[in-house]
Short mmCIF file of C-alpha atoms in Angstrom, two decimals:
data_model
loop_
_atom_site.label_atom_id
_atom_site.label_comp_id
_atom_site.label_asym_id
_atom_site.label_seq_id
_atom_site.Cartn_x
_atom_site.Cartn_y
_atom_site.Cartn_z
CA MET D 34 76.86 131.37 153.14
CA THR D 35 78.41 133.37 151.32
CA LYS D 36 78.17 133.40 147.43
CA ARG D 37 81.92 132.35 146.80
CA THR D 38 81.60 129.89 149.15
CA ARG D 39 78.25 128.52 148.31
CA ASN D 40 79.60 128.04 144.41
CA THR D 41 82.77 126.77 146.00
CA ILE D 42 81.08 123.65 146.85
CA PHE D 43 79.00 123.94 144.14
CA TYR D 44 81.91 123.13 141.56
CA GLY D 45 83.55 120.65 144.28
CA LEU D 46 80.79 118.86 144.24
CA CYS D 47 80.87 118.98 140.43
CA ALA D 48 84.39 117.98 139.97
CA VAL D 49 83.81 115.18 142.67
CA PHE D 50 80.79 114.21 141.20
CA ALA D 51 83.16 113.59 137.23
CA ALA D 52 85.86 112.50 138.94
CA VAL D 53 84.31 109.40 140.97
CA GLY D 54 81.71 109.23 137.60
CA THR D 55 84.47 108.77 135.60
CA ILE D 56 86.18 106.02 137.79
CA VAL D 57 83.10 104.49 138.02
CA VAL D 58 83.12 103.94 133.91
CA PHE D 59 86.91 103.09 134.13
CA TYR D 60 85.83 100.46 136.38
CA ALA D 61 82.46 99.25 134.61
CA GLN D 62 85.36 98.70 131.45
CA GLY D 63 87.34 96.47 133.01
CA TRP D 64 89.92 98.99 134.44
CA ARG D 65 91.71 98.66 137.18
CA LEU D 66 95.08 99.73 138.99
CA ASP D 67 97.60 96.70 138.29
CA PHE D 68 100.47 97.27 142.36
CA GLU D 69 103.05 95.12 140.42
CA THR D 70 103.49 98.20 137.59
CA PHE D 71 101.70 101.23 139.11
CA GLY D 72 99.75 101.61 136.24
CA PHE D 73 95.73 101.07 134.85
CA ARG D 74 95.44 98.45 133.08
CA LYS D 75 92.05 96.84 131.71
CA VAL D 76 91.67 93.09 133.31
CA GLY D 77 89.44 89.34 131.82
CA GLY D 78 88.69 86.30 133.32
CA VAL D 79 88.81 82.93 133.59
CA TYR D 80 85.89 80.38 133.23
CA LEU D 81 86.93 76.89 134.90
CA ARG D 82 85.29 73.78 134.92
CA SER D 83 86.79 70.16 136.33
CA PHE D 84 84.88 66.82 136.20
CA PRO D 85 84.44 65.24 139.14
CA GLU D 86 83.40 69.53 139.77
CA ASP D 87 84.11 69.03 143.92
CA THR D 88 87.87 69.77 143.41
CA LEU D 89 90.07 72.37 145.08
CA VAL D 90 91.56 74.92 142.43
CA PHE D 91 94.15 77.28 142.50
CA ILE D 92 95.27 80.01 140.20
CA ASN D 93 99.37 80.59 141.20
CA ASP D 94 99.41 78.54 143.31
CA LYS D 95 96.81 80.40 145.42
CA LYS D 96 93.87 78.77 146.59
CA VAL D 97 90.50 80.19 145.18
CA ASP D 98 87.11 80.03 147.32
CA LYS D 99 84.94 80.07 144.80
CA LYS D 100 82.17 77.35 144.38
CA PRO D 101 80.67 75.68 141.13
CA GLY D 102 77.69 77.63 140.22
CA LEU D 103 74.63 75.36 140.69
CA LEU D 104 73.37 75.87 136.91
CA ASP D 105 75.84 76.04 134.80
CA ARG D 106 78.73 73.29 137.62
CA GLY D 107 80.87 76.06 136.25
CA ARG D 108 82.97 78.44 137.91
CA PHE D 109 83.94 82.15 137.16
CA ILE D 110 87.13 84.10 138.20
CA GLY D 111 87.15 87.67 137.36
CA ASN D 112 89.05 91.13 137.64
CA LEU D 113 92.56 89.58 136.58
CA PHE D 114 95.11 91.65 134.76
CA PRO D 115 95.75 90.13 131.17
CA LYS D 116 98.67 87.44 131.70
CA ASN D 117 99.66 83.74 131.55
CA TYR D 118 98.43 82.18 134.81
CA LYS D 119 99.00 78.89 136.45
CA ILE D 120 95.70 76.49 136.77
CA THR D 121 95.03 73.50 138.81
CA PHE D 122 92.46 71.37 140.76
CA ILE D 123 93.75 69.41 143.90
CA SER D 124 90.93 66.70 145.16
CA ASP D 125 91.73 63.30 147.37
CA GLY D 126 91.71 60.17 144.89
CA TYR D 127 93.52 61.35 141.79
CA LEU D 128 96.30 63.57 139.87
CA ASP D 129 96.31 66.78 140.08
CA TRP D 130 95.84 68.71 137.60
CA THR D 131 97.94 71.63 136.11
CA GLU D 132 97.96 74.05 132.79
CA HIS D 133 98.22 77.10 132.54
CA ILE D 134 96.18 80.19 130.21
CA GLN D 135 96.59 82.76 128.93
CA VAL D 136 93.97 86.50 129.74
CA ASN D 137 93.66 88.25 127.96
CA PRO D 138 91.67 92.72 128.24
CA SER D 139 87.78 92.21 128.47
CA LEU D 140 88.29 88.88 126.87
CA VAL D 141 87.17 84.86 128.73
CA SER D 142 89.43 83.15 128.63
CA GLU D 143 88.06 79.30 129.26
CA ILE D 144 89.11 75.39 130.28
CA LYS D 145 85.52 73.49 130.17
CA TYR D 146 86.94 69.87 129.73
CA ALA D 147 89.32 70.05 133.24
CA VAL D 148 88.67 65.91 133.27
CA LEU D 149 90.71 64.17 136.49
CA VAL D 150 92.64 60.89 136.29
CA PRO D 151 91.74 58.21 139.21
CA LYS D 152 95.41 57.65 141.07
CA ASN D 153 94.74 54.37 141.66
CA SER D 154 93.37 51.43 139.22
CA GLU D 155 90.87 48.91 141.18
CA ASN D 156 89.90 45.05 140.26
CA ALA D 157 86.79 44.08 137.70
CA ALA D 158 87.89 40.87 137.19
CA THR D 159 88.80 37.82 139.84
CA GLY D 160 90.91 35.70 138.85
CA THR D 161 93.60 35.32 135.75
CA VAL D 162 92.68 37.41 132.36
CA LYS D 163 93.73 37.30 129.39
CA ASN D 164 92.01 39.14 127.37
CA PHE D 165 88.37 40.64 127.79
CA TRP D 166 85.25 42.73 125.96
CA VAL D 167 83.47 45.53 126.71
CA ASP D 168 80.56 47.10 125.53
CA GLY D 169 78.23 49.53 127.72
CA ASP D 170 78.35 47.59 131.05
CA ARG D 171 78.96 43.58 129.30
CA LEU D 172 81.63 42.87 130.28
CA ILE D 173 82.78 39.65 129.30
CA THR D 174 86.96 38.15 129.85
CA SER D 175 88.52 34.90 128.32
CA ILE D 176 91.79 33.08 130.19
CA GLY D 177 92.54 32.37 126.91
CA ASN D 178 92.12 29.64 125.04
CA GLY D 179 89.01 28.48 127.76
CA PRO D 180 85.85 29.49 127.94
CA LEU D 181 83.85 33.10 128.37
CA LEU D 182 83.17 34.82 130.96
CA PHE D 183 80.06 37.20 131.78
CA ASN D 184 78.81 37.73 135.14
CA GLY D 185 80.40 34.53 136.81
CA ASN D 186 79.09 32.34 133.72
CA LYS D 187 80.40 29.88 131.20
CA ILE D 188 78.78 31.20 127.70
CA LYS D 189 80.09 29.20 124.75
CA GLY D 190 82.38 30.81 122.47
CA ASN D 191 86.33 31.95 123.34
CA GLU D 192 86.68 35.03 120.81
CA VAL D 193 83.70 37.34 120.87
CA VAL D 194 83.75 38.46 117.62
CA LEU D 195 80.50 41.71 118.28
CA GLN D 196 79.08 42.63 120.86
CA ASN D 197 76.00 45.64 121.37
CA GLU D 198 75.29 47.82 124.56
CA ASN D 199 71.94 47.92 123.63
CA SER D 200 71.58 44.69 123.02
CA ASP D 201 71.43 41.38 125.32
CA ILE D 202 72.90 39.22 122.44
CA VAL D 203 76.90 37.39 122.08
CA LEU D 204 78.32 36.37 118.63
CA ALA D 205 81.19 34.42 119.46
CA GLU D 206 83.25 32.08 117.82
CA SER D 207 85.20 28.67 118.75
CA VAL D 208 88.47 29.74 117.29
CA SER D 209 89.88 26.11 116.85
CA SER D 210 86.94 24.15 115.31
CA LYS D 211 85.63 27.42 114.38
CA THR D 212 81.84 27.42 115.52
CA TYR D 213 80.30 30.70 115.70
CA PHE D 214 77.50 31.14 118.39
CA ILE D 215 74.52 33.77 119.39
CA ASN D 216 74.70 33.40 123.27
CA TYR D 217 72.12 34.99 124.96
CA LEU D 218 73.02 37.02 128.36
CA SER D 219 68.67 38.53 129.01
CA GLY D 220 68.45 35.55 131.52
CA ASP D 221 69.29 34.10 134.86
CA THR D 222 71.61 31.61 133.12
CA PRO D 223 73.22 31.91 129.24
CA THR D 224 71.77 30.07 126.70
CA SER D 225 73.09 29.76 122.40
CA THR D 226 72.64 28.50 119.06
CA ILE D 227 75.07 27.41 116.84
CA LEU D 228 75.34 29.54 113.37
CA ASN D 229 76.66 27.50 111.62
CA GLN D 230 74.10 25.51 110.33
CA LYS D 231 72.09 28.28 108.15
CA LEU D 232 75.73 29.58 107.26
CA THR D 233 76.55 26.47 105.22
CA ALA D 234 72.78 26.92 103.99
CA SER D 235 73.83 30.72 103.06
CA GLY D 236 75.63 29.27 100.41
CA ILE D 237 78.81 31.12 103.66
CA GLN D 238 81.77 28.83 103.90
CA LEU D 239 83.42 28.70 107.42
CA SER D 240 86.19 28.83 105.97
CA ASN D 241 85.41 32.09 103.35
CA ILE D 242 83.64 34.54 106.58
CA LYS D 243 86.31 37.58 106.63
CA GLU D 244 84.62 39.63 108.91
CA ILE D 245 82.04 40.07 111.05
CA ILE D 246 79.96 44.09 111.84
CA LYS D 247 78.38 45.68 114.48
CA ASP D 248 74.83 46.79 111.83
CA PRO D 249 73.96 50.44 113.17
CA ASP D 250 70.33 50.08 112.13
CA SER D 251 69.64 48.06 114.08
CA LYS D 252 70.99 46.43 117.71
CA ASN D 253 70.66 42.97 116.93
CA ARG D 254 72.13 42.53 113.51
CA ALA D 255 75.43 41.67 112.10
CA ILE D 256 77.21 42.45 108.31
CA LEU D 257 78.99 39.08 107.03
CA ARG D 258 81.44 39.88 104.31
CA THR D 259 83.45 36.63 102.57
CA ALA D 260 85.30 38.01 99.59
CA ASP D 261 82.97 38.69 96.98
CA LYS D 262 79.65 39.32 99.22
CA ILE D 263 77.79 41.08 101.72
CA PHE D 264 75.72 40.04 103.88
CA SER D 265 72.92 40.37 106.77
CA ILE D 266 72.57 38.46 109.48
CA ASP D 267 69.72 38.66 112.39
CA LEU D 268 70.94 37.26 115.42
CA ARG D 269 67.25 36.59 117.28
CA ASN D 270 66.84 34.27 115.07
CA GLY D 271 69.95 33.84 112.59
CA GLN D 272 67.98 34.33 109.79
CA ILE D 273 70.22 35.08 107.00
CA LEU D 274 70.82 37.19 103.28
CA THR D 275 72.87 38.24 100.79
CA LEU D 276 72.62 42.04 100.36
CA ALA D 277 75.80 42.18 97.25
CA SER D 278 77.93 40.91 95.79
CA SER D 279 80.88 41.38 93.86
CA SER D 280 83.00 40.32 91.03
CA LEU D 281 86.39 42.01 92.79
CA THR D 282 87.92 40.54 95.51
CA ILE D 283 86.12 42.31 98.34
CA SER D 284 89.82 43.78 100.52
CA GLY D 285 87.23 45.45 103.58
CA MET D 286 83.86 47.83 104.79
CA ALA D 287 81.90 49.79 106.82
CA ALA D 288 78.45 50.49 107.68
CA SER D 289 76.26 52.54 108.16
CA PRO D 290 72.30 53.30 109.57
CA SER D 291 71.96 54.08 105.24
CA TRP D 292 74.57 52.92 103.67
CA ILE D 293 77.56 49.88 103.70
CA ALA D 294 80.29 50.72 101.49
CA TRP D 295 83.21 48.31 100.41
CA THR D 296 86.57 47.86 99.14
CA SER D 297 87.40 45.55 95.67
CA LEU D 298 91.12 45.22 94.84
CA ASP D 299 92.25 45.21 90.95
CA TYR D 300 94.91 43.25 91.17
CA LYS D 301 95.71 43.28 87.15
CA THR D 302 96.07 47.63 87.75
CA GLY D 303 97.24 47.66 91.84
CA LYS D 304 93.91 50.07 91.94
CA SER D 305 90.97 50.25 94.60
CA VAL D 306 87.30 49.72 93.69
CA LEU D 307 85.09 51.65 96.06
CA THR D 308 81.42 50.64 95.99
CA PHE D 309 78.25 52.22 97.28
CA TYR D 310 75.42 50.01 98.48
CA ASN D 311 72.09 52.39 99.49
CA ARG D 312 70.05 50.19 102.12
CA SER D 313 66.78 51.64 101.43
CA SER D 314 66.81 51.15 97.71
CA ARG D 315 68.63 48.07 98.18
CA SER D 316 70.90 49.28 95.21
CA VAL D 317 74.22 49.79 94.35
CA GLN D 318 74.45 53.40 94.56
CA GLY D 319 78.45 54.50 93.24
CA GLN D 320 81.47 53.20 92.26
CA ILE D 321 84.78 54.79 92.98
CA ASP D 322 88.38 54.23 91.43
CA ILE D 323 90.59 54.54 94.46
CA ALA D 324 94.68 54.96 92.88
CA ASP D 325 95.72 52.78 96.00
CA LYS D 326 94.81 49.96 97.95
CA LEU D 327 92.40 50.46 100.95
CA ILE D 328 93.82 49.94 104.47
CA LYS D 329 90.37 51.45 107.00
CA LEU D 330 86.59 52.11 105.63
CA PHE D 331 84.80 53.90 108.59
CA PHE D 332 82.04 56.41 108.80
CA ARG D 333 81.72 59.85 110.06
CA ASN D 334 78.42 59.86 109.61
CA ASP D 335 75.19 58.73 108.26
CA SER D 336 77.05 59.68 104.82
CA GLU D 337 80.53 60.00 104.74
CA LEU D 338 83.07 58.34 104.21
CA GLY D 339 86.41 57.70 105.79
CA ILE D 340 88.83 56.10 104.04
CA LEU D 341 92.66 55.13 104.67
CA GLN D 342 95.63 54.36 101.84
CA SER D 343 98.88 52.29 102.77
CA ASP D 344 100.03 55.15 101.22
CA GLY D 345 99.26 56.96 104.72
CA GLY D 346 96.56 58.86 102.43
CA LEU D 347 93.66 60.05 104.60
CA TYR D 348 90.22 60.92 102.40
CA THR D 349 86.94 61.54 103.99
CA ILE D 350 84.01 61.11 100.85
CA SER D 351 79.98 60.29 99.87
CA SER D 352 78.81 58.47 97.35
CA GLY D 353 78.91 59.84 94.29
CA GLY D 354 81.56 62.82 95.00
CA GLN D 355 84.74 63.01 95.20
CA PRO D 356 87.72 62.09 97.95
CA GLN D 357 88.98 65.02 99.93
CA LYS D 358 92.44 64.98 101.69
CA LEU D 359 93.13 65.55 104.95
CA ALA D 360 96.02 64.45 106.11
CA SER D 361 98.99 62.04 104.64
CA ASP D 362 101.74 60.23 106.45
CA VAL D 363 99.22 58.24 108.12
CA ARG D 364 98.54 54.47 109.84
CA ASP D 365 95.40 55.39 111.89
CA PHE D 366 92.68 57.09 112.41
CA GLU D 367 89.72 57.25 114.68
CA PHE D 368 86.22 59.83 114.52
CA SER D 369 85.65 61.38 117.53
CA PRO D 370 81.92 59.55 119.23
CA ASN D 371 79.88 62.48 117.37
CA GLY D 372 82.02 62.28 114.18
CA GLY D 373 82.75 66.40 115.32
CA LYS D 374 86.70 65.60 114.97
CA VAL D 375 88.98 63.31 113.10
CA ALA D 376 92.40 61.71 115.24
CA ALA D 377 94.70 61.20 112.74
CA LEU D 378 98.13 58.88 114.20
CA GLU D 379 100.93 59.52 111.50
CA ASN D 380 104.46 58.35 111.66
CA GLN D 381 106.64 60.87 113.57
CA ALA D 382 102.91 63.36 115.35
CA LEU D 383 99.16 63.10 116.34
CA GLU D 384 96.55 65.69 113.84
CA ILE D 385 93.42 66.45 115.11
CA PHE D 386 91.07 67.85 112.39
CA ALA D 387 87.31 69.14 113.20
CA PHE D 388 84.78 69.54 110.94
CA ASN D 389 83.34 72.23 112.43
CA GLN D 390 82.75 75.89 110.47
CA ASP D 391 86.49 76.94 111.30
CA LYS D 392 88.10 73.95 110.40
CA ASP D 393 89.52 73.67 113.99
CA TYR D 394 93.11 71.80 113.75
CA TRP D 395 95.42 70.71 116.20
CA ARG D 396 98.90 68.96 115.97
CA PHE D 397 100.52 67.45 118.78
CA ARG D 398 104.03 65.81 118.49
CA LEU D 399 104.00 63.06 121.52
CA PRO D 400 106.86 61.63 123.13
CA ASP D 401 108.25 58.30 120.51
CA THR D 402 105.44 58.33 118.14
CA GLU D 403 106.34 56.01 116.03
CA LYS D 404 105.51 53.51 119.51
CA ILE D 405 102.04 54.28 119.36
CA GLU D 406 100.08 51.04 119.43
CA GLY D 407 95.65 52.69 119.24
CA ILE D 408 94.76 56.38 119.62
CA LYS D 409 90.64 56.42 122.33
CA TRP D 410 88.43 59.01 122.24
CA TYR D 411 87.30 60.13 125.93
CA LYS D 412 83.71 60.67 125.31
CA ASP D 413 83.82 64.38 125.89
CA GLU D 414 85.94 64.92 122.46
CA ASN D 415 88.26 67.68 124.04
CA HIS D 416 90.61 64.69 125.15
CA ILE D 417 91.72 61.51 123.53
CA PHE D 418 93.71 57.71 125.24
CA ILE D 419 97.13 57.36 123.72
CA ILE D 420 98.11 53.62 123.87
CA TYR D 421 101.69 52.79 124.33
CA PRO D 422 102.16 49.06 123.77
CA ASP D 423 103.75 49.00 128.00
CA GLU D 424 101.78 52.06 128.57
CA ILE D 425 98.20 54.02 128.54
CA LYS D 426 98.39 57.90 128.65
CA PHE D 427 95.81 61.03 127.89
CA LEU D 428 96.21 63.64 126.23
CA ASP D 429 94.20 67.00 126.58
CA LEU D 430 93.72 68.94 122.64
CA ASN D 431 93.44 72.54 125.24
CA ASP D 432 97.39 71.29 126.14
CA LYS D 433 99.50 72.60 123.31
CA GLY D 434 102.82 72.26 125.53
CA LEU D 435 101.52 68.60 126.83
CA GLU D 436 102.20 70.84 130.45
CA ASN D 437 99.79 67.44 131.32
CA PHE D 438 100.28 64.39 129.69
CA PRO D 439 99.67 61.82 131.95
CA THR D 440 100.90 58.62 132.09
CA ILE D 441 97.40 56.72 133.39
CA ALA D 442 97.61 53.54 134.03
CA ILE D 443 101.02 50.72 133.41
CA GLY D 444 98.95 48.20 131.45
CA SER D 445 98.18 46.91 127.76
CA LYS D 446 95.30 46.06 125.99
CA ALA D 447 93.57 48.68 126.64
CA GLN D 448 89.62 49.88 126.01
CA TYR D 449 87.12 52.29 126.74
CA ASP D 450 83.54 52.04 127.64
CA ALA D 451 81.65 55.09 127.30
CA LYS D 452 78.78 54.15 128.69
CA THR D 453 80.15 53.40 132.21
CA ASN D 454 82.73 56.07 131.89
CA THR D 455 86.12 53.29 132.66
CA LEU D 456 89.48 52.53 131.26
CA TYR D 457 89.95 48.39 131.54
CA PHE D 458 93.05 47.35 130.84
CA ILE D 459 95.22 44.48 131.63
CA LYS D 460 98.10 43.80 133.68
CA GLU D 461 100.32 41.05 135.36
CA ASN D 462 96.75 38.87 133.91
CA ARG D 463 95.24 40.70 135.66
CA LEU D 464 91.74 43.39 134.41
CA LYS D 465 92.07 46.50 136.05
CA LYS D 466 90.49 49.15 135.35
CA LEU D 467 90.06 53.22 136.18
CA VAL D 468 87.00 55.39 136.52
CA PHE D 469 86.69 58.48 135.32
CA PRO D 470 84.08 61.04 137.02
CA LYS D 471 81.41 61.21 134.99
#
């Protein structure tokens, strides 16, 4: 072999090495040949997770043969050229799920909360049901003015005042006689005791009871308000303690483990007075004048309160602070389960505000917004049940174009129980349920 031949081979191999090395480097950096444009472009990918996990996945109507991972239960699909893709999940017994997602160069786009809705509802109770209450796995039904039913057993009262998923105690009322019953559900046969005598012994006139709510600090206690006082009730024994009183008429209250807040309306000035009561020190530690009447109060977390004014202004406030406005034209609001977001139902739109560092924000112009009766968060905090007079829809916060906004049930009086991941509703005087995938 001559020197010239050896040089030719050497330089040829160097050229091949350089070419292959360049291709490998560019490949590793995400460059691919796009046969649609016959040009080189950087690719991206998508991470997909569905509930249920065992679903068929299609990208632009082509089946993807990739199973969920062992650890995070999601799917990663790479080598996708930058553009908008149609993602579809299909599973037996569920409505098909379809949304579009934009893939960008060198980035991974995510769909982490693709919740498929069951196609068919199930019967949740036998016979006629006019009303129901559910908290945890305890379901109580009523046929109207008749007795309450729990697991086929009658319990005292005809309307549930409150129940707690972590307690076997249910407070109920016989509305016509204004009789309050504490029902104990722990045994095979429910038992009950009448609360009225202890209420009157504590100076509480039955006709003056305005509201009874759960005590977030204890599964076995309730908080009661009259026109001018706040009381604590131990539902285990009916013991009643007076917590606070007001010189003005109390028109609403809310509670957290550390605080009780109530609003009083000064009829002379038309202003509201918002009072914060510290449960640890058992004393009032803040009073703030509000320019308008407050129509709803609810704690976002242990210390921050959401308040809704009659003029539609939605604010958050803490003891010792000043109201921070979130939205206008609001007629109802609901905090997400962990308090990280709030959904504000307005007359023309639904707005969602996140309390994270990025202050994430969503706004939806939903069909017939003025007819929406209520909103309830789904447990993943990325979906909301939208309740109309005779149907329930399911909103995905990542679906800005409302591409996947199905009617999931025809019925009324919808309630969602996060513990069992079940939506209950009444259809033609029958109690139905949709059990969502875990």
